[in-house]
Each structure stands twice: as structure tokens, then as C-alpha cells.
Tab-separated table of C-alpha atoms and ligand atoms in Angstrom:
chain	number	residue	atom	x	y	z
S	268	UNK	CA	100.413	86.895	97.466
S	269	UNK	CA	102.208	89.260	99.803
S	270	UNK	CA	104.931	86.727	100.476
S	271	UNK	CA	105.784	86.079	104.104
S	272	UNK	CA	102.979	88.191	105.562
S	273	UNK	CA	101.744	87.138	108.979
S	274	UNK	CA	97.957	87.466	109.037
S	275	UNK	CA	95.934	88.786	111.978
S	276	UNK	CA	92.297	87.721	111.677
S	277	UNK	CA	89.616	89.642	113.579
S	278	UNK	CA	85.989	88.528	113.962
S	279	UNK	CA	83.440	87.596	116.632
S	280	UNK	CA	83.183	83.871	115.977
S	281	UNK	CA	86.060	81.862	117.413
S	282	UNK	CA	84.965	78.766	115.458
S	283	UNK	CA	85.200	80.465	112.063
S	284	UNK	CA	88.480	82.074	113.045
S	285	UNK	CA	89.863	78.670	114.054
S	286	UNK	CA	88.781	77.168	110.713
S	287	UNK	CA	90.454	80.007	108.818
S	288	UNK	CA	93.659	79.578	110.822
S	289	UNK	CA	93.722	75.904	109.839
S	290	UNK	CA	93.265	76.833	106.149
S	291	UNK	CA	96.105	79.366	106.279
S	292	UNK	CA	98.414	76.978	108.111
S	293	UNK	CA	97.605	74.231	105.592
S	294	UNK	CA	99.050	76.527	102.920
S	295	UNK	CA	102.167	77.094	105.056
S	296	UNK	CA	101.059	80.590	106.089
S	297	UNK	CA	101.300	82.142	109.543
S	298	UNK	CA	98.293	83.695	111.270
S	299	UNK	CA	96.763	84.514	114.631
S	300	UNK	CA	93.149	85.125	115.588
S	301	UNK	CA	91.671	87.924	117.686
S	302	UNK	CA	88.061	87.541	118.830
S	303	UNK	CA	86.562	91.024	118.882
S	304	UNK	CA	83.249	92.735	118.195
S	305	UNK	CA	84.225	95.578	115.873
S	306	UNK	CA	80.832	97.221	116.346
S	307	UNK	CA	82.338	98.156	119.705
S	308	UNK	CA	84.489	101.124	118.728
S	309	UNK	CA	86.647	100.772	121.864
S	310	UNK	CA	87.473	97.190	120.863
S	311	UNK	CA	88.377	98.420	117.383
S	312	UNK	CA	90.580	101.126	118.883
S	313	UNK	CA	92.548	98.647	121.005
S	314	UNK	CA	92.797	95.598	118.730
S	315	UNK	CA	95.529	97.092	116.572
S	316	UNK	CA	97.766	97.529	119.633
S	317	UNK	CA	96.979	93.945	120.704
S	318	UNK	CA	97.953	92.679	117.241
S	319	UNK	CA	101.166	94.717	117.173
S	320	UNK	CA	102.156	93.499	120.630
S	321	UNK	CA	101.682	89.884	119.570
S	322	UNK	CA	102.754	89.867	115.933
S	323	UNK	CA	104.712	93.070	115.219
S	324	UNK	CA	103.897	96.124	113.110
S	325	UNK	CA	100.778	96.198	110.984
S	326	UNK	CA	101.863	97.171	107.458
S	327	UNK	CA	98.671	96.184	105.651
S	328	UNK	CA	95.206	96.822	107.070
S	329	UNK	CA	92.165	95.401	105.316
S	330	UNK	CA	88.887	96.578	106.812
S	331	UNK	CA	86.524	93.860	105.627
S	332	UNK	CA	83.960	93.283	108.415
S	333	UNK	CA	80.544	94.794	107.765
S	334	UNK	CA	76.863	94.177	108.140
S	335	UNK	CA	74.157	94.604	105.496
S	336	UNK	CA	71.538	94.889	108.256
S	337	UNK	CA	69.148	96.521	108.822
S	338	UNK	CA	67.091	95.673	105.738
S	339	UNK	CA	63.594	96.883	104.985
S	340	UNK	CA	61.712	100.098	104.309
S	341	UNK	CA	63.813	102.985	105.567
S	342	UNK	CA	60.977	104.430	107.652
S	343	UNK	CA	60.825	101.181	109.648
S	344	UNK	CA	64.495	101.189	110.619
S	345	UNK	CA	65.289	102.046	114.240
S	346	UNK	CA	67.971	104.677	114.967
S	347	UNK	CA	69.790	102.104	117.127
S	348	UNK	CA	70.085	99.787	114.104
S	349	UNK	CA	71.517	102.613	112.018
S	350	UNK	CA	73.973	103.410	114.787
S	351	UNK	CA	75.090	99.779	115.035
S	352	UNK	CA	75.667	99.576	111.283
S	353	UNK	CA	77.644	102.809	111.221
S	354	UNK	CA	79.818	101.730	114.122
S	355	UNK	CA	80.793	98.524	112.323
S	356	UNK	CA	80.766	99.663	108.681
S	357	UNK	CA	82.224	103.137	109.085
S	358	UNK	CA	83.557	104.228	112.478
S	359	UNK	CA	85.601	101.107	113.257
S	360	UNK	CA	87.337	101.064	109.861
S	361	UNK	CA	88.163	104.754	110.320
S	362	UNK	CA	89.482	104.127	113.846
S	363	UNK	CA	91.523	101.096	112.766
S	364	UNK	CA	93.030	103.125	109.933
S	365	UNK	CA	93.903	106.098	112.108
S	366	UNK	CA	95.427	103.762	114.721
S	367	UNK	CA	97.634	102.167	112.063
S	368	UNK	CA	98.750	105.373	110.334
S	369	UNK	CA	101.366	106.696	112.815
S	370	UNK	CA	103.406	103.467	112.665
S	371	UNK	CA	102.996	103.147	108.901
S	372	UNK	CA	104.101	106.754	108.401
S	373	UNK	CA	107.137	106.205	110.620
S	374	UNK	CA	108.139	103.137	108.600
S	375	UNK	CA	107.395	104.983	105.321
S	376	UNK	CA	105.176	102.191	104.008
S	377	UNK	CA	101.643	101.080	104.640
S	378	UNK	CA	98.516	99.873	102.888
S	379	UNK	CA	94.976	100.612	104.046
S	380	UNK	CA	92.153	98.971	102.137
S	381	UNK	CA	88.525	99.628	102.958
S	382	UNK	CA	86.188	97.004	101.561
S	383	UNK	CA	83.149	98.673	100.041
S	384	UNK	CA	80.474	97.594	97.603
S	385	UNK	CA	79.384	98.157	94.013
S	386	UNK	CA	76.196	99.603	95.485
S	387	UNK	CA	78.032	102.926	95.885
S	388	UNK	CA	78.190	103.193	92.086
S	389	UNK	CA	74.452	102.495	91.766
S	390	UNK	CA	72.756	103.358	95.061
S	391	UNK	CA	69.268	102.482	93.834
S	392	UNK	CA	70.405	98.916	93.165
S	393	UNK	CA	69.659	97.712	96.708
S	394	UNK	CA	66.257	99.118	97.652
S	395	UNK	CA	65.667	98.287	101.315
S	396	UNK	CA	69.362	98.523	102.223
S	397	UNK	CA	69.532	102.269	102.748
S	398	UNK	CA	71.829	102.191	105.794
S	399	UNK	CA	74.279	99.777	104.153
S	400	UNK	CA	74.345	101.936	101.018
S	401	UNK	CA	75.151	105.196	102.766
S	402	UNK	CA	77.595	103.556	105.197
S	403	UNK	CA	79.662	102.322	102.233
S	404	UNK	CA	79.366	105.660	100.406
S	405	UNK	CA	80.714	107.433	103.488
S	406	UNK	CA	83.514	104.872	103.840
S	407	UNK	CA	84.564	105.509	100.239
S	408	UNK	CA	84.523	109.259	100.735
S	409	UNK	CA	86.628	108.887	103.889
S	410	UNK	CA	89.140	106.687	102.034
S	411	UNK	CA	89.679	109.002	99.070
S	412	UNK	CA	90.058	112.028	101.338
S	413	UNK	CA	92.495	110.135	103.591
S	414	UNK	CA	94.538	109.030	100.581
S	415	UNK	CA	94.983	112.665	99.557
S	416	UNK	CA	96.052	113.542	103.106
S	417	UNK	CA	98.638	110.737	103.088
S	418	UNK	CA	100.020	111.538	99.621
S	419	UNK	CA	103.820	111.192	99.541
S	420	UNK	CA	104.059	109.399	102.901
S	421	UNK	CA	104.397	105.876	101.479
S	422	UNK	CA	101.053	105.014	103.062
S	423	UNK	CA	98.229	104.410	100.602
S	424	UNK	CA	94.476	104.144	101.119
S	425	UNK	CA	92.235	102.451	98.591
S	426	UNK	CA	88.725	101.098	98.273
S	427	UNK	CA	87.986	97.532	97.257
S	428	UNK	CA	84.651	96.519	95.739
S	429	UNK	CA	84.723	92.714	95.965
S	430	UNK	CA	81.928	91.831	93.537
S	431	UNK	CA	79.028	89.474	94.238
S	432	UNK	CA	80.683	86.911	96.457
S	433	UNK	CA	79.233	83.619	97.668
S	434	UNK	CA	79.356	84.303	101.414
S	435	UNK	CA	77.084	84.140	104.426
S	436	UNK	CA	76.039	87.762	103.786
S	437	UNK	CA	74.517	86.739	100.446
S	438	UNK	CA	72.907	83.697	102.072
S	439	UNK	CA	71.429	85.856	104.829
S	440	UNK	CA	69.825	88.260	102.343
S	441	UNK	CA	68.369	85.350	100.322
S	442	UNK	CA	66.849	83.947	103.535
S	443	UNK	CA	64.956	87.135	104.464
S	444	UNK	CA	61.161	87.239	104.370
S	445	UNK	CA	60.345	89.164	101.162
S	446	UNK	CA	57.230	90.870	102.523
S	447	UNK	CA	59.207	92.272	105.472
S	448	UNK	CA	62.309	93.576	103.722
S	449	UNK	CA	61.041	94.105	100.172
S	450	UNK	CA	60.450	91.358	97.641
S	451	UNK	CA	62.584	93.000	94.961
S	452	UNK	CA	65.761	92.838	97.036
S	453	UNK	CA	65.340	89.220	98.119
S	454	UNK	CA	64.363	88.064	94.617
S	455	UNK	CA	67.343	89.851	93.119
S	456	UNK	CA	69.774	88.159	95.503
S	457	UNK	CA	68.113	84.754	94.997
S	458	UNK	CA	68.513	85.191	91.254
S	459	UNK	CA	72.268	85.949	91.623
S	460	UNK	CA	72.615	82.620	93.380
S	461	UNK	CA	70.414	80.621	91.017
S	462	UNK	CA	72.025	82.030	87.869
S	463	UNK	CA	75.561	81.230	89.082
S	464	UNK	CA	76.510	84.922	89.157
S	465	UNK	CA	78.363	84.661	92.479
S	466	UNK	CA	82.152	84.376	92.598
S	467	UNK	CA	84.118	82.533	95.266
S	468	UNK	CA	85.646	84.380	98.230
S	469	UNK	CA	89.030	83.046	97.121
S	470	UNK	CA	88.704	84.577	93.613
S	471	UNK	CA	87.711	87.936	95.052
S	472	UNK	CA	90.479	87.896	97.670
S	473	UNK	CA	93.074	87.024	95.031
S	474	UNK	CA	92.025	90.028	92.975
S	475	UNK	CA	92.703	92.253	95.978
S	476	UNK	CA	95.949	90.653	97.115
S	477	UNK	CA	97.706	91.181	93.765
S	478	UNK	CA	97.139	94.931	94.101
S	479	UNK	CA	98.554	95.324	97.589
S	480	UNK	CA	102.119	95.979	96.500
S	481	UNK	CA	101.158	98.722	94.016
S	482	UNK	CA	101.703	102.380	94.877
S	483	UNK	CA	98.237	103.420	93.702
S	484	UNK	CA	96.274	105.456	96.197
S	485	UNK	CA	92.816	106.981	96.449
S	486	UNK	CA	91.481	104.474	93.921
S	487	UNK	CA	88.348	102.400	93.704
S	488	UNK	CA	89.606	98.904	92.961
S	489	UNK	CA	86.809	96.775	91.560
S	490	UNK	CA	87.114	93.015	91.401
S	491	UNK	CA	85.784	93.129	87.839
S	492	UNK	CA	88.878	95.004	86.595
S	493	UNK	CA	91.243	92.283	87.776
S	494	UNK	CA	88.969	89.330	86.922
S	495	UNK	CA	88.681	90.462	83.301
S	496	UNK	CA	92.499	90.637	83.121
S	497	UNK	CA	93.121	87.184	84.606
S	498	UNK	CA	90.020	85.036	84.988
S	499	UNK	CA	90.275	82.790	88.045
S	500	UNK	CA	88.193	80.118	89.690
V	701	NAP	N1	79.296	89.094	99.644
V	701	NAP	C1	79.081	90.023	98.717
V	701	NAP	O1	78.475	89.758	97.661
V	701	NAP	C2	79.577	91.443	98.933
V	701	NAP	C3	79.302	92.387	97.923
V	701	NAP	C4	79.768	93.686	98.094
V	701	NAP	C5	80.498	94.014	99.210
V	701	NAP	N2	80.753	93.075	100.172
V	701	NAP	C6	81.557	93.500	101.320
V	701	NAP	O2	82.581	92.544	101.541
V	701	NAP	C7	82.896	92.481	102.944
V	701	NAP	C8	82.790	91.055	103.419
V	701	NAP	O3	81.443	90.642	103.212
V	701	NAP	P1	80.976	89.124	103.319
V	701	NAP	O4	80.016	88.894	102.229
V	701	NAP	O5	82.146	88.226	103.484
V	701	NAP	O6	80.149	89.225	104.672
V	701	NAP	P2	79.851	88.072	105.731
V	701	NAP	O7	79.713	86.784	105.035
V	701	NAP	O8	78.693	88.573	106.541
V	701	NAP	O9	81.176	88.056	106.612
V	701	NAP	C9	81.490	89.203	107.362
V	701	NAP	C10	82.766	88.981	108.128
V	701	NAP	O10	82.880	90.073	109.054
V	701	NAP	C11	82.888	89.560	110.386
V	701	NAP	N3	82.079	90.426	111.226
V	701	NAP	C12	80.767	90.722	111.081
V	701	NAP	N4	80.365	91.501	112.089
V	701	NAP	C13	81.446	91.684	112.887
V	701	NAP	C14	81.649	92.392	114.105
V	701	NAP	N5	80.659	93.049	114.719
V	701	NAP	N6	82.885	92.368	114.657
V	701	NAP	C15	83.889	91.679	114.062
V	701	NAP	N7	83.760	91.012	112.917
V	701	NAP	C16	82.535	91.004	112.341
V	701	NAP	C17	82.240	88.176	110.283
V	701	NAP	O11	82.668	87.312	111.333
V	701	NAP	P3	81.776	87.100	112.666
V	701	NAP	O12	80.358	87.008	112.239
V	701	NAP	O13	82.329	85.886	113.293
V	701	NAP	O14	82.028	88.317	113.503
V	701	NAP	C18	82.766	87.703	108.940
V	701	NAP	O15	84.087	87.241	109.057
V	701	NAP	C19	81.918	93.439	103.624
V	701	NAP	O16	82.545	94.667	103.822
V	701	NAP	C20	80.776	93.562	102.614
V	701	NAP	O17	80.077	94.758	102.758
V	701	NAP	C21	80.312	91.802	100.058
């Protein structure tokens, strides 16, 4: 754990944010919630200032929010759906990072983590999720290039591939109509669930948190590397 960190949570759903605040407070942590739609790039651009005004400087930025939509044959995807995905999965993380960098540079320390996906290592593994796949590939490319730009500043930028995690994203994919989005994709995700291949969000998060104090930069951190070192629940 990054001891003493105050956590700013950003999402659209105030109910889920409230539940997460309760969980953090139950473990004697401090947190505040900010209801924002990060697919709105202007909201992404301003939320960092809102957080800093309320809580103080942002030293660690974890860009986690993303959508796997749209799913289905690539020729059936509307340009507006691609645009929405790219705003949330790519542009907002870039904007949040660039908003945080000046303060981090000034303080000589900062951590930017962009949450990606193992699909970047095997892009044919999620047929019917073309937009998601290239949005994460672009995010990884951005992160490695940014890390090189920030070399020596005390500010690092890394990628985190969280593994197959038992979240609402997985549940949403399992619930899709196979004939509309591609049977192979839905069956594959149902089999992850049925075979017990999914890990808990807590196990994945722990694998990320232990790396936050390292000075590594420009790396792809994969949950599997840490889980094989110290298996956790
Ligand atoms: N689960 C997996 O197996 C898996 C595998 C590889 C990579 N990942 C990556 O891990 C990250 C987290 O995924 P997850 O499985 O936890 O997804 P999830 O269950 O869909 O949760 C996504 C989170 O992002 C927030 N979010 C979604 N759209 C948002 C928006 N427009 N504005 C603000 N917040 C928004 C959601 O809250 P609201 O809905 O309330 O906004 C929620 O807190 C993503 O980057 C995903 O690509 C997940």
C-alpha cells in the first residue's frame, strides 16, 4: 500500500462511488468521490484541478476507466461509437496525464499508470472488439513514448495489464447476444467465468499498488508477473 495516500475516485455512478468510499473508510483510508463522465474530454481536463483544489497535489494518477464497447463485426460499428470509445479509453487518459505532469515535474516525483489489457499482446484474441483492441494499443504506445520524454524528471509512466478480473465489464461481455457480437467472443468470456479463471479486483489492484513506489518507467506491468511471485486471494 502507498501508506497515507488520500484517494480521489472518479466515475459516473454516485452509488458505486459511495460504496467504494465506505470500503476505503472501513479500512481507515481517506478518499473523496468526483462524479464525472470521462468520455467528456472537457470533464477529464478539469477534474484534476477539482481534485487538487479539494485534496492537494496529485502524485499518483491511475487511468483505469474504459469501455469494451462497441462489440461486434467491425463493419457494423458506427463512427460515433468508435469516437466515444477513443474519448474514454485514450484521449481522457492522455489529457489527465498531461494535466498532472507540470505539478509532478515541479515536485520531482509522480506516477502515471495507464490501465491497458493483455489483448495488446495478442490482438486477435478478442475478435469483435476491434475498437477496444486498438484503443489500448494506442494507449500503450502513448505511455512508453511519454515515459521516454519524462526520463530523469522523477515522473514515471507505466502500463498495467490487470489480468482477467471478475468485474462488471466481464459480466457485460458474457451477457451479450452471441449472434450479434460474435459467438466466439461471448463463449470465450463465459468459459473464463465457468472455469474459475477470473481473479478478484482486490488481487489485481494489490499487484499494481506494490509497484507504485518503484522507479521503473516505460514498462508493461502485467498482473501475472506479480501474482506468480506472491500468490494472493
Ligand atoms: N475486467 C477485466 O478482465 C479486464 C481485463 C483487461 C483489462 N481491463 C481494464 O481494466 C480497467 C477496469 O476494467 P473493469 O473490468 O473494472 O471495467 P468495469 O467493470 O466496466 O468498470 C469500469 C470503471 O470505469 C468507470 N467508467 C466507465 N465509463 C466511465 C466514464 N465514461 N466516465 C467515468 N468513469 C467511467 C466505471 O464507473 P461508472 O460506470 O460508474 O462510470 C467503473 O468504475 C479498464 O481499463 C479495462 O479495460 C479489464
